[in-house]
Amino acid sequence: MKKVAVAMSGGVDSAVAALLLRDSGYEVVGVTMSLGVDPVAGEKSKCGGLRESADAGDVCRVLGIPHRVVDVSSDLESKVIGPFITEYLRGWTPNPCVICNRLIKFGSLLNRVLNWGLDGLATGHYARIEKDGGEWFLRTPKDLRKDQTYFLHALPRKILPGVLFPLAEYTKNQVREIARKAALPVSDKSESQDICFIPRGGCAEFLHDRGVRVEPGEIVDQTGKIIGRHRGIACYTIGQRGGLGISSPHPLYVLAIDAARNRLVVGEKGELKSGGLIADRVNCLVGAFPEVAWAKIRYAHRPAKCRTRYREGSLTVRFDEPQEAVAPGQSVVLYDGSTVLGGGTIRQGE
RNA sequence: UGGGGCGUCGUCAAGCGGUAAGACACAGGAAUUUGGAUCCUGCAUUCGGAGGUUCGAAUCCUCCCGCCCCAG
């Protein structure tokens, strides 16, 4: 592999990824995905906006590599945003980043890049790809604090040979240091970003603008007693505490979302535990799921030991220790040590 | 309008003459490539109102207002 594209978001990580590849002898092209949305004045810039695209361009200039912008807005709309809205209607909590990685970044963008005649696509993800005994694996990076494999579990296994994660061996601090030393214009940009296609107003407003009925409804306790009102189901997710507006001796959390009745069921923290879950849209990154594995049910979740069963497209996970706030729509990702085994989309906790 | 009880932050609630706990909610921040969790900070110059007693009252007294209960 000699000629590669680096997906550049306009942030530090992808900038350093490009730098590292360039310095290790690759012929590098910077590619930035455009979502076709202009940032609102004064709003914090977001992935996919003009501002970020310009930053990426600046970095490429400093690095002396070409920069191309690819418009993925219609793809994003149909493959990510559409399903995102549909899932909210069902009372689920989608994870658009997982879908985007699979279908956009490592889907249409990767294809585009390959069509340009390049050999592969790199990103600034903190993750690792390794060839081991003739097989390719997705593994956790050196900086486990930043491990982003959770968001990458849905990549098709067969594309792994064409994917590079140059930051696999670096910590976030080292990355920033490298950026600073190289005087990259983005070296001290801030870390976080929310969902890239959700503008300032927040999720509820976005959904409303997209025609989703955001109707207030009842909040009930586990006995069915009405104890409050919610602002619309799409504003909540399982395990959520804030935003209920109900005072109680102990904090209340969303236990379940009943989309059919437009209701929220709430209860105390202890009630959030689930012994297991069922997932579908399963992606396997190894030959087969082992019976014992470690599962993450959210980003930044310490993997929980579990037993797995995969049958007819459905993955059943039983935790050794019950886990908190299993949320349909979120991903469950299975690990064996540093190896990502794959995962799926949670359909229900149980 | 006979008798009894109660009115302290949005809610629940300590306080019982010495200068307004706490919890929940809420707001802001930290953290974070989803949504959440979590953590930190803030949040009644004032105790239904008006007088009075006292060096000093949310705490004692008086009247008024508003609730609740038992009687009628």
CSV table of C-alpha atoms (C1' of nucleotides) in Angstrom, one decimal:
chain,number,residue,atom,x,y,z
A,1,MET,CA,0.0,0.0,0.0
A,2,LYS,CA,1.5,3.2,-1.1
A,3,LYS,CA,-1.1,5.8,-2.0
A,4,VAL,CA,-3.7,6.4,0.5
A,5,ALA,CA,-6.4,8.9,1.4
A,6,VAL,CA,-6.8,10.3,4.9
A,7,ALA,CA,-10.3,11.2,5.9
A,8,MET,CA,-9.7,14.6,7.5
A,9,SER,CA,-12.4,16.1,9.7
A,10,GLY,CA,-10.6,19.3,10.4
A,11,GLY,CA,-9.5,18.1,13.8
A,12,VAL,CA,-6.2,17.3,15.4
A,13,ASP,CA,-6.4,13.5,15.2
A,14,SER,CA,-6.9,13.2,11.5
A,15,ALA,CA,-4.4,15.9,10.8
A,16,VAL,CA,-1.7,14.0,12.7
A,17,ALA,CA,-2.8,10.7,11.0
A,18,ALA,CA,-2.0,12.4,7.7
A,19,LEU,CA,1.3,13.7,9.0
A,20,LEU,CA,2.4,10.3,10.3
A,21,LEU,CA,1.5,8.6,7.0
A,22,ARG,CA,3.3,11.2,5.0
A,23,ASP,CA,6.4,10.9,7.1
A,24,SER,CA,6.5,7.2,6.8
A,25,GLY,CA,6.6,7.4,3.1
A,26,TYR,CA,3.0,7.2,1.9
A,27,GLU,CA,1.7,9.3,-0.8
A,28,VAL,CA,-1.2,11.0,1.0
A,29,VAL,CA,-4.3,12.7,-0.2
A,30,GLY,CA,-6.5,14.5,2.3
A,31,VAL,CA,-10.2,14.0,1.9
A,32,THR,CA,-12.9,15.8,3.7
A,33,MET,CA,-16.5,14.8,3.7
A,34,SER,CA,-18.9,17.7,3.3
A,35,LEU,CA,-22.3,17.4,4.7
A,36,GLY,CA,-23.4,20.5,2.8
A,37,VAL,CA,-24.4,22.3,6.0
A,38,ASP,CA,-23.1,25.8,6.7
A,39,PRO,CA,-22.4,26.4,10.4
A,40,VAL,CA,-24.7,28.9,11.9
A,41,ALA,CA,-22.8,32.1,12.8
A,42,GLY,CA,-21.4,31.9,16.2
A,43,GLU,CA,-22.1,28.2,16.5
A,44,LYS,CA,-19.3,25.8,17.4
A,45,SER,CA,-18.1,24.3,14.2
A,46,LYS,CA,-18.9,20.8,13.5
A,47,CYS,CA,-17.6,17.9,11.5
A,48,GLY,CA,-18.6,18.2,7.9
A,49,GLY,CA,-19.2,22.0,7.9
A,50,LEU,CA,-17.4,24.6,5.9
A,51,ARG,CA,-15.2,25.7,8.7
A,52,GLU,CA,-13.9,22.2,9.4
A,53,SER,CA,-13.4,21.7,5.7
A,54,ALA,CA,-11.3,24.9,5.5
A,55,ASP,CA,-9.3,23.8,8.5
A,56,ALA,CA,-8.6,20.5,6.9
A,57,GLY,CA,-7.5,22.3,3.8
A,58,ASP,CA,-5.1,24.4,5.9
A,59,VAL,CA,-3.6,21.4,7.4
A,60,CYS,CA,-3.1,19.8,4.0
A,61,ARG,CA,-1.3,22.9,2.8
A,62,VAL,CA,1.0,22.8,5.7
A,63,LEU,CA,1.7,19.2,5.1
A,64,GLY,CA,2.1,19.7,1.4
A,65,ILE,CA,-0.5,17.2,0.3
A,66,PRO,CA,-3.5,17.6,-1.9
A,67,HIS,CA,-6.9,18.1,-0.4
A,68,ARG,CA,-10.2,17.1,-1.8
A,69,VAL,CA,-13.7,17.6,-0.6
A,70,VAL,CA,-16.3,15.0,-1.2
A,71,ASP,CA,-20.0,15.8,-0.8
A,72,VAL,CA,-21.6,13.0,1.1
A,73,SER,CA,-24.7,14.9,2.1
A,74,SER,CA,-27.2,12.9,0.1
A,75,ASP,CA,-25.7,9.6,1.3
A,76,LEU,CA,-25.7,10.8,4.8
A,77,GLU,CA,-29.3,11.8,4.4
A,78,SER,CA,-30.5,8.5,3.1
A,79,LYS,CA,-28.3,6.1,5.0
A,80,VAL,CA,-27.8,7.8,8.4
A,81,ILE,CA,-30.3,10.6,9.0
A,82,GLY,CA,-33.3,8.7,7.7
A,83,PRO,CA,-32.8,5.7,9.8
A,84,PHE,CA,-31.9,7.9,12.8
A,85,ILE,CA,-35.3,9.5,12.6
A,86,THR,CA,-37.1,6.2,12.2
A,87,GLU,CA,-35.4,4.8,15.2
A,88,TYR,CA,-36.4,7.7,17.4
A,89,LEU,CA,-40.0,7.2,16.3
A,90,ARG,CA,-39.8,3.8,17.7
A,91,GLY,CA,-38.5,5.0,21.0
A,92,TRP,CA,-35.0,3.7,20.4
A,93,THR,CA,-31.7,5.5,20.8
A,94,PRO,CA,-29.8,5.3,17.6
A,95,ASN,CA,-26.0,5.5,17.3
A,96,PRO,CA,-25.5,7.3,14.0
A,97,CYS,CA,-21.7,7.3,14.3
A,98,VAL,CA,-21.7,3.5,14.0
A,99,ILE,CA,-23.8,3.6,10.9
A,100,CYS,CA,-21.8,6.5,9.4
A,101,ASN,CA,-18.6,4.6,9.9
A,102,ARG,CA,-19.9,1.5,8.2
A,103,LEU,CA,-21.8,3.1,5.4
A,104,ILE,CA,-20.3,6.5,4.8
A,105,LYS,CA,-16.7,6.7,5.8
A,106,PHE,CA,-15.8,3.2,5.2
A,107,GLY,CA,-18.6,2.7,2.8
A,108,SER,CA,-19.1,5.3,0.1
A,109,LEU,CA,-16.0,7.3,0.9
A,110,LEU,CA,-13.8,4.3,0.9
A,111,ASN,CA,-15.3,3.2,-2.4
A,112,ARG,CA,-14.7,6.6,-3.9
A,113,VAL,CA,-11.1,6.6,-2.8
A,114,LEU,CA,-10.5,3.2,-4.3
A,115,ASN,CA,-12.1,4.4,-7.5
A,116,TRP,CA,-9.5,7.2,-7.6
A,117,GLY,CA,-7.0,4.4,-7.8
A,118,LEU,CA,-5.7,4.8,-4.2
A,119,ASP,CA,-4.9,1.8,-2.2
A,120,GLY,CA,-6.7,2.5,1.0
A,121,LEU,CA,-8.3,4.9,3.5
A,122,ALA,CA,-6.9,6.1,6.8
A,123,THR,CA,-8.6,8.0,9.5
A,124,GLY,CA,-7.7,9.5,12.8
A,125,HIS,CA,-9.5,6.9,14.9
A,126,TYR,CA,-7.9,5.5,17.9
A,127,ALA,CA,-8.0,1.9,16.9
A,128,ARG,CA,-5.8,-0.7,15.4
A,129,ILE,CA,-5.8,-3.0,12.5
A,130,GLU,CA,-3.5,-6.0,12.6
A,131,LYS,CA,-2.8,-8.9,10.3
A,132,ASP,CA,-2.4,-12.0,12.4
A,133,GLY,CA,-1.9,-15.5,10.9
A,134,GLY,CA,-3.1,-14.4,7.5
A,135,GLU,CA,-6.3,-12.8,8.9
A,136,TRP,CA,-7.1,-9.2,9.6
A,137,PHE,CA,-8.4,-8.0,12.9
A,138,LEU,CA,-9.7,-4.9,14.4
A,139,ARG,CA,-8.1,-4.3,17.8
A,140,THR,CA,-8.0,-1.7,20.5
A,141,PRO,CA,-5.3,1.0,20.3
A,142,LYS,CA,-2.5,1.9,22.7
A,143,ASP,CA,-4.5,4.7,24.2
A,144,LEU,CA,-7.3,2.8,25.8
A,145,ARG,CA,-8.8,6.0,27.2
A,146,LYS,CA,-9.5,7.1,23.6
A,147,ASP,CA,-10.4,3.7,22.2
A,148,GLN,CA,-12.9,4.2,19.5
A,149,THR,CA,-13.4,0.6,18.4
A,150,TYR,CA,-16.9,0.8,19.8
A,151,PHE,CA,-17.8,3.0,16.9
A,152,LEU,CA,-16.0,0.8,14.4
A,153,HIS,CA,-17.4,-2.6,15.2
A,154,ALA,CA,-19.8,-2.6,12.3
A,155,LEU,CA,-17.1,-2.3,9.6
A,156,PRO,CA,-17.3,-5.1,7.1
A,157,ARG,CA,-14.5,-7.5,7.8
A,158,LYS,CA,-13.5,-7.7,4.2
A,159,ILE,CA,-12.5,-4.0,4.0
A,160,LEU,CA,-10.0,-4.1,6.9
A,161,PRO,CA,-7.0,-4.7,4.6
A,162,GLY,CA,-7.7,-1.4,3.0
A,163,VAL,CA,-8.0,0.6,6.2
A,164,LEU,CA,-5.3,2.3,8.2
A,165,PHE,CA,-5.4,3.7,11.7
A,166,PRO,CA,-2.1,5.5,12.1
A,167,LEU,CA,-2.9,6.6,15.6
A,168,ALA,CA,-3.0,3.1,16.9
A,169,GLU,CA,0.3,3.5,18.7
A,170,TYR,CA,-0.1,7.0,20.0
A,171,THR,CA,-1.8,8.5,23.0
A,172,LYS,CA,-3.9,11.6,22.6
A,173,ASN,CA,-1.2,13.6,24.4
A,174,GLN,CA,1.4,12.5,22.0
A,175,VAL,CA,-0.9,13.3,19.1
A,176,ARG,CA,-1.3,16.8,20.4
A,177,GLU,CA,2.4,17.1,20.9
A,178,ILE,CA,3.1,16.0,17.4
A,179,ALA,CA,0.6,18.5,16.0
A,180,ARG,CA,2.2,21.3,18.0
A,181,LYS,CA,5.7,20.5,16.9
A,182,ALA,CA,4.6,20.4,13.3
A,183,ALA,CA,2.8,23.6,13.9
A,184,LEU,CA,-0.4,22.2,12.5
A,185,PRO,CA,-3.1,25.0,12.6
A,186,VAL,CA,-5.5,22.7,14.5
A,187,SER,CA,-3.2,21.5,17.3
A,188,ASP,CA,-5.3,22.8,20.1
A,189,LYS,CA,-8.8,22.5,18.9
A,190,SER,CA,-11.2,21.2,21.4
A,191,GLU,CA,-12.1,17.6,21.7
A,192,SER,CA,-15.7,16.9,21.6
A,193,GLN,CA,-18.3,17.0,19.0
A,194,ASP,CA,-21.9,16.2,19.1
A,195,ILE,CA,-23.8,14.4,16.4
A,196,CYS,CA,-22.5,16.1,13.3
A,197,PHE,CA,-25.8,16.7,11.5
A,198,ILE,CA,-27.6,18.0,14.5
A,199,PRO,CA,-27.5,21.8,14.6
A,200,ARG,CA,-27.5,24.1,17.6
A,201,GLY,CA,-31.1,23.6,18.7
A,202,GLY,CA,-30.5,20.0,19.8
A,203,CYS,CA,-31.9,16.7,19.0
A,204,ALA,CA,-35.6,17.4,19.8
A,205,GLU,CA,-35.7,20.5,17.6
A,206,PHE,CA,-33.9,18.7,14.8
A,207,LEU,CA,-36.4,15.9,14.9
A,208,HIS,CA,-39.3,18.3,15.0
A,209,ASP,CA,-37.9,20.2,12.0
A,210,ARG,CA,-37.8,16.9,10.2
A,211,GLY,CA,-41.5,16.3,10.7
A,212,VAL,CA,-41.2,14.0,13.7
A,213,ARG,CA,-44.1,14.6,16.1
A,214,VAL,CA,-42.6,15.6,19.3
A,215,GLU,CA,-45.6,15.3,21.5
A,216,PRO,CA,-45.7,15.7,25.3
A,217,GLY,CA,-46.9,12.7,27.1
A,218,GLU,CA,-47.1,10.9,30.5
A,219,ILE,CA,-44.4,9.8,32.7
A,220,VAL,CA,-45.4,6.8,34.8
A,221,ASP,CA,-43.7,4.8,37.5
A,222,GLN,CA,-43.5,1.0,37.4
A,223,THR,CA,-47.0,0.6,38.8
A,224,GLY,CA,-48.4,2.7,36.0
A,225,LYS,CA,-49.1,5.7,38.2
A,226,ILE,CA,-48.8,9.0,36.3
A,227,ILE,CA,-46.2,11.1,38.1
A,228,GLY,CA,-45.3,13.7,35.5
A,229,ARG,CA,-45.2,14.8,31.9
A,230,HIS,CA,-42.5,14.5,29.3
A,231,ARG,CA,-41.6,16.8,26.4
A,232,GLY,CA,-41.7,14.2,23.8
A,233,ILE,CA,-40.2,10.7,23.8
A,234,ALA,CA,-37.4,11.6,21.4
A,235,CYS,CA,-35.9,13.8,24.1
A,236,TYR,CA,-35.1,10.8,26.3
A,237,THR,CA,-33.1,7.6,26.3
A,238,ILE,CA,-33.0,4.7,28.7
A,239,GLY,CA,-30.9,5.4,31.7
A,240,GLN,CA,-31.4,9.1,31.4
A,241,ARG,CA,-31.8,11.1,34.6
A,242,GLY,CA,-32.0,14.7,33.6
A,243,GLY,CA,-35.0,16.4,32.1
A,244,LEU,CA,-37.7,14.5,33.9
A,245,GLY,CA,-38.6,17.4,36.1
A,246,ILE,CA,-39.9,15.1,38.8
A,247,SER,CA,-38.7,15.5,42.4
A,248,SER,CA,-38.5,12.4,44.4
A,249,PRO,CA,-36.7,11.1,47.4
A,250,HIS,CA,-34.1,9.5,45.0
A,251,PRO,CA,-33.2,10.4,41.5
A,252,LEU,CA,-35.4,8.9,38.8
A,253,TYR,CA,-34.1,7.4,35.6
A,254,VAL,CA,-35.8,6.4,32.4
A,255,LEU,CA,-36.5,2.7,32.6
A,256,ALA,CA,-38.4,2.2,29.4
A,257,ILE,CA,-39.8,4.1,26.5
A,258,ASP,CA,-43.2,3.1,25.4
A,259,ALA,CA,-43.5,4.6,21.9
A,260,ALA,CA,-46.9,3.2,21.2
A,261,ARG,CA,-48.4,5.0,24.2
A,262,ASN,CA,-46.0,7.9,24.0
A,263,ARG,CA,-45.0,7.2,27.6
A,264,LEU,CA,-41.9,7.1,29.7
A,265,VAL,CA,-41.5,4.6,32.5
A,266,VAL,CA,-39.2,5.7,35.2
A,267,GLY,CA,-37.8,4.3,38.4
A,268,GLU,CA,-34.7,4.3,40.6
A,269,LYS,CA,-31.2,3.5,39.5
A,270,GLY,CA,-31.2,0.0,40.9
A,271,GLU,CA,-34.1,-0.8,38.5
A,272,LEU,CA,-31.9,-0.1,35.5
A,273,LYS,CA,-30.0,-3.4,35.6
A,274,SER,CA,-30.4,-5.9,32.9
A,275,GLY,CA,-29.1,-9.4,32.9
A,276,GLY,CA,-28.7,-9.6,29.2
A,277,LEU,CA,-29.8,-8.4,25.8
A,278,ILE,CA,-30.7,-9.4,22.3
A,279,ALA,CA,-29.1,-7.7,19.3
A,280,ASP,CA,-29.5,-7.9,15.6
A,281,ARG,CA,-27.8,-6.3,12.6
A,282,VAL,CA,-24.9,-8.4,13.8
A,283,ASN,CA,-21.4,-7.9,12.3
A,284,CYS,CA,-18.8,-10.5,13.0
A,285,LEU,CA,-15.1,-9.6,12.7
A,286,VAL,CA,-13.7,-13.0,13.5
A,287,GLY,CA,-14.5,-16.5,12.3
A,288,ALA,CA,-17.2,-17.0,14.9
A,289,PHE,CA,-18.2,-15.5,18.2
A,290,PRO,CA,-16.7,-17.4,21.1
A,291,GLU,CA,-19.1,-18.4,23.8
A,292,VAL,CA,-17.4,-16.2,26.4
A,293,ALA,CA,-16.6,-12.6,25.6
A,294,TRP,CA,-16.6,-9.1,27.1
A,295,ALA,CA,-19.3,-6.8,26.0
A,296,LYS,CA,-19.5,-3.0,25.9
A,297,ILE,CA,-23.0,-1.6,25.7
A,298,ARG,CA,-21.9,2.0,25.3
A,299,TYR,CA,-18.8,4.0,24.5
A,300,ALA,CA,-16.6,4.3,27.6
A,301,HIS,CA,-18.1,1.3,29.2
A,302,ARG,CA,-15.9,-1.2,30.9
A,303,PRO,CA,-16.4,-4.4,29.1
A,304,ALA,CA,-18.6,-6.8,31.0
A,305,LYS,CA,-18.0,-10.5,30.9
A,306,CYS,CA,-20.7,-12.3,29.2
A,307,ARG,CA,-21.9,-15.4,27.4
A,308,THR,CA,-23.0,-15.1,23.8
A,309,ARG,CA,-25.2,-17.0,21.5
A,310,TYR,CA,-25.5,-16.3,17.9
A,311,ARG,CA,-28.3,-17.8,15.9
A,312,GLU,CA,-30.2,-16.8,12.8
A,313,GLY,CA,-28.9,-13.3,12.7
A,314,SER,CA,-29.6,-12.6,16.3
A,315,LEU,CA,-27.1,-12.3,19.0
A,316,THR,CA,-28.0,-13.0,22.6
A,317,VAL,CA,-25.8,-11.8,25.4
A,318,ARG,CA,-26.0,-12.8,29.0
A,319,PHE,CA,-23.9,-10.8,31.5
A,320,ASP,CA,-22.2,-12.4,34.4
A,321,GLU,CA,-23.1,-9.3,36.3
A,322,PRO,CA,-26.2,-7.3,35.4
A,323,GLN,CA,-25.5,-4.1,33.5
A,324,GLU,CA,-27.0,-0.7,33.7
A,325,ALA,CA,-29.2,1.0,31.1
A,326,VAL,CA,-29.3,-1.3,28.2
A,327,ALA,CA,-30.7,0.9,25.5
A,328,PRO,CA,-32.3,-0.4,22.3
A,329,GLY,CA,-30.7,1.2,19.3
A,330,GLN,CA,-27.3,1.4,20.9
A,331,SER,CA,-24.5,-1.0,20.0
A,332,VAL,CA,-23.3,-4.0,21.8
A,333,VAL,CA,-19.7,-4.7,20.9
A,334,LEU,CA,-17.9,-7.9,21.9
A,335,TYR,CA,-14.3,-8.1,22.8
A,336,ASP,CA,-11.8,-10.8,23.5
A,337,GLY,CA,-8.9,-8.9,25.1
A,338,SER,CA,-7.8,-6.4,22.6
A,339,THR,CA,-9.6,-8.0,19.7
A,340,VAL,CA,-12.9,-6.7,18.6
A,341,LEU,CA,-15.1,-9.7,17.8
A,342,GLY,CA,-17.9,-7.7,16.3
A,343,GLY,CA,-21.2,-6.6,17.6
A,344,GLY,CA,-24.8,-5.6,16.8
A,345,THR,CA,-27.6,-3.2,17.5
A,346,ILE,CA,-29.4,-3.8,20.7
A,347,ARG,CA,-33.1,-4.6,20.2
A,348,GLN,CA,-34.0,-5.2,23.8
A,349,GLY,CA,-32.6,-5.7,27.2
A,350,GLU,CA,-33.9,-8.5,29.4
B,1,U,C1',-66.5,30.1,61.3
B,2,G,C1',-67.3,24.7,67.7
B,3,G,C1',-62.7,21.9,68.4
B,4,G,C1',-57.8,20.4,66.5
B,5,G,C1',-53.6,20.7,63.0
B,6,C,C1',-50.5,23.1,59.5
B,7,G,C1',-48.2,27.1,56.5
B,8,U,C1',-39.7,27.2,55.6
B,9,C,C1',-36.3,27.3,48.0
B,10,G,C1',-40.1,24.7,42.0
B,11,U,C1',-41.1,19.8,45.2
B,12,C,C1',-40.2,17.0,49.8
B,13,A,C1',-38.1,18.6,54.3
B,14,A,C1',-34.6,19.9,58.8
B,15,G,C1',-34.9,23.6,62.4
B,16,C,C1',-38.1,24.2,68.8
B,17,G,C1',-34.7,31.9,70.9
B,18,G,C1',-28.6,32.7,68.7
B,19,U,C1',-28.3,34.5,63.5
B,20,A,C1',-32.0,29.2,57.3
B,21,A,C1',-29.4,21.4,56.9
B,22,G,C1',-30.3,18.0,53.3
B,23,A,C1',-32.7,15.5,49.1
B,24,C,C1',-35.1,15.8,44.4
B,25,A,C1',-35.7,19.2,40.5
B,26,C,C1',-33.4,23.1,37.8
B,27,A,C1',-29.0,26.0,35.7
B,28,G,C1',-23.9,26.3,34.3
B,29,G,C1',-19.3,23.7,33.8
B,30,A,C1',-16.0,19.3,33.4
B,31,A,C1',-15.7,14.8,30.5
B,32,U,C1',-17.1,12.7,25.6
B,33,U,C1',-16.6,11.4,17.8
B,34,U,C1',-23.9,8.8,19.5
B,35,G,C1',-27.7,9.2,23.3
B,36,G,C1',-26.9,8.7,28.4
B,37,A,C1',-24.5,7.9,33.1
B,38,U,C1',-20.8,10.3,36.2
B,39,C,C1',-18.3,14.5,38.5
B,40,C,C1',-17.9,19.8,40.0
B,41,U,C1',-20.3,24.4,41.0
B,42,G,C1',-24.6,27.4,41.7
B,43,C,C1',-29.5,27.7,43.7
B,44,A,C1',-34.4,31.0,50.2
B,45,U,C1',-30.4,38.0,53.4
B,46,U,C1',-35.1,34.7,54.2
B,47,C,C1',-39.0,31.3,56.8
B,48,G,C1',-47.9,32.9,54.6
B,49,G,C1',-48.8,38.5,56.1
B,50,A,C1',-48.7,42.5,59.8
B,51,G,C1',-47.5,44.0,64.5
B,52,G,C1',-45.2,42.8,69.4
B,53,U,C1',-41.7,40.6,73.3
B,54,U,C1',-36.2,40.2,73.2
B,55,C,C1',-29.4,42.3,72.8
B,56,G,C1',-31.2,38.7,69.2
B,57,A,C1',-37.1,35.2,66.5
B,58,A,C1',-38.4,30.7,61.2
B,59,U,C1',-38.5,29.5,66.3
B,60,C,C1',-42.4,33.1,71.9
B,61,C,C1',-47.2,36.4,71.9
B,62,U,C1',-51.4,38.9,69.1
B,63,C,C1',-54.3,39.7,64.9
B,64,C,C1',-55.1,38.6,59.8
B,65,C,C1',-54.8,35.4,55.4
B,66,G,C1',-54.7,30.3,53.3
B,67,C,C1',-55.1,25.1,53.6
B,68,C,C1',-56.4,20.3,56.1
B,69,C,C1',-59.0,17.1,59.7
B,70,C,C1',-62.9,16.1,63.4
B,71,A,C1',-67.5,17.7,64.6
B,72,G,C1',-72.0,20.1,62.8
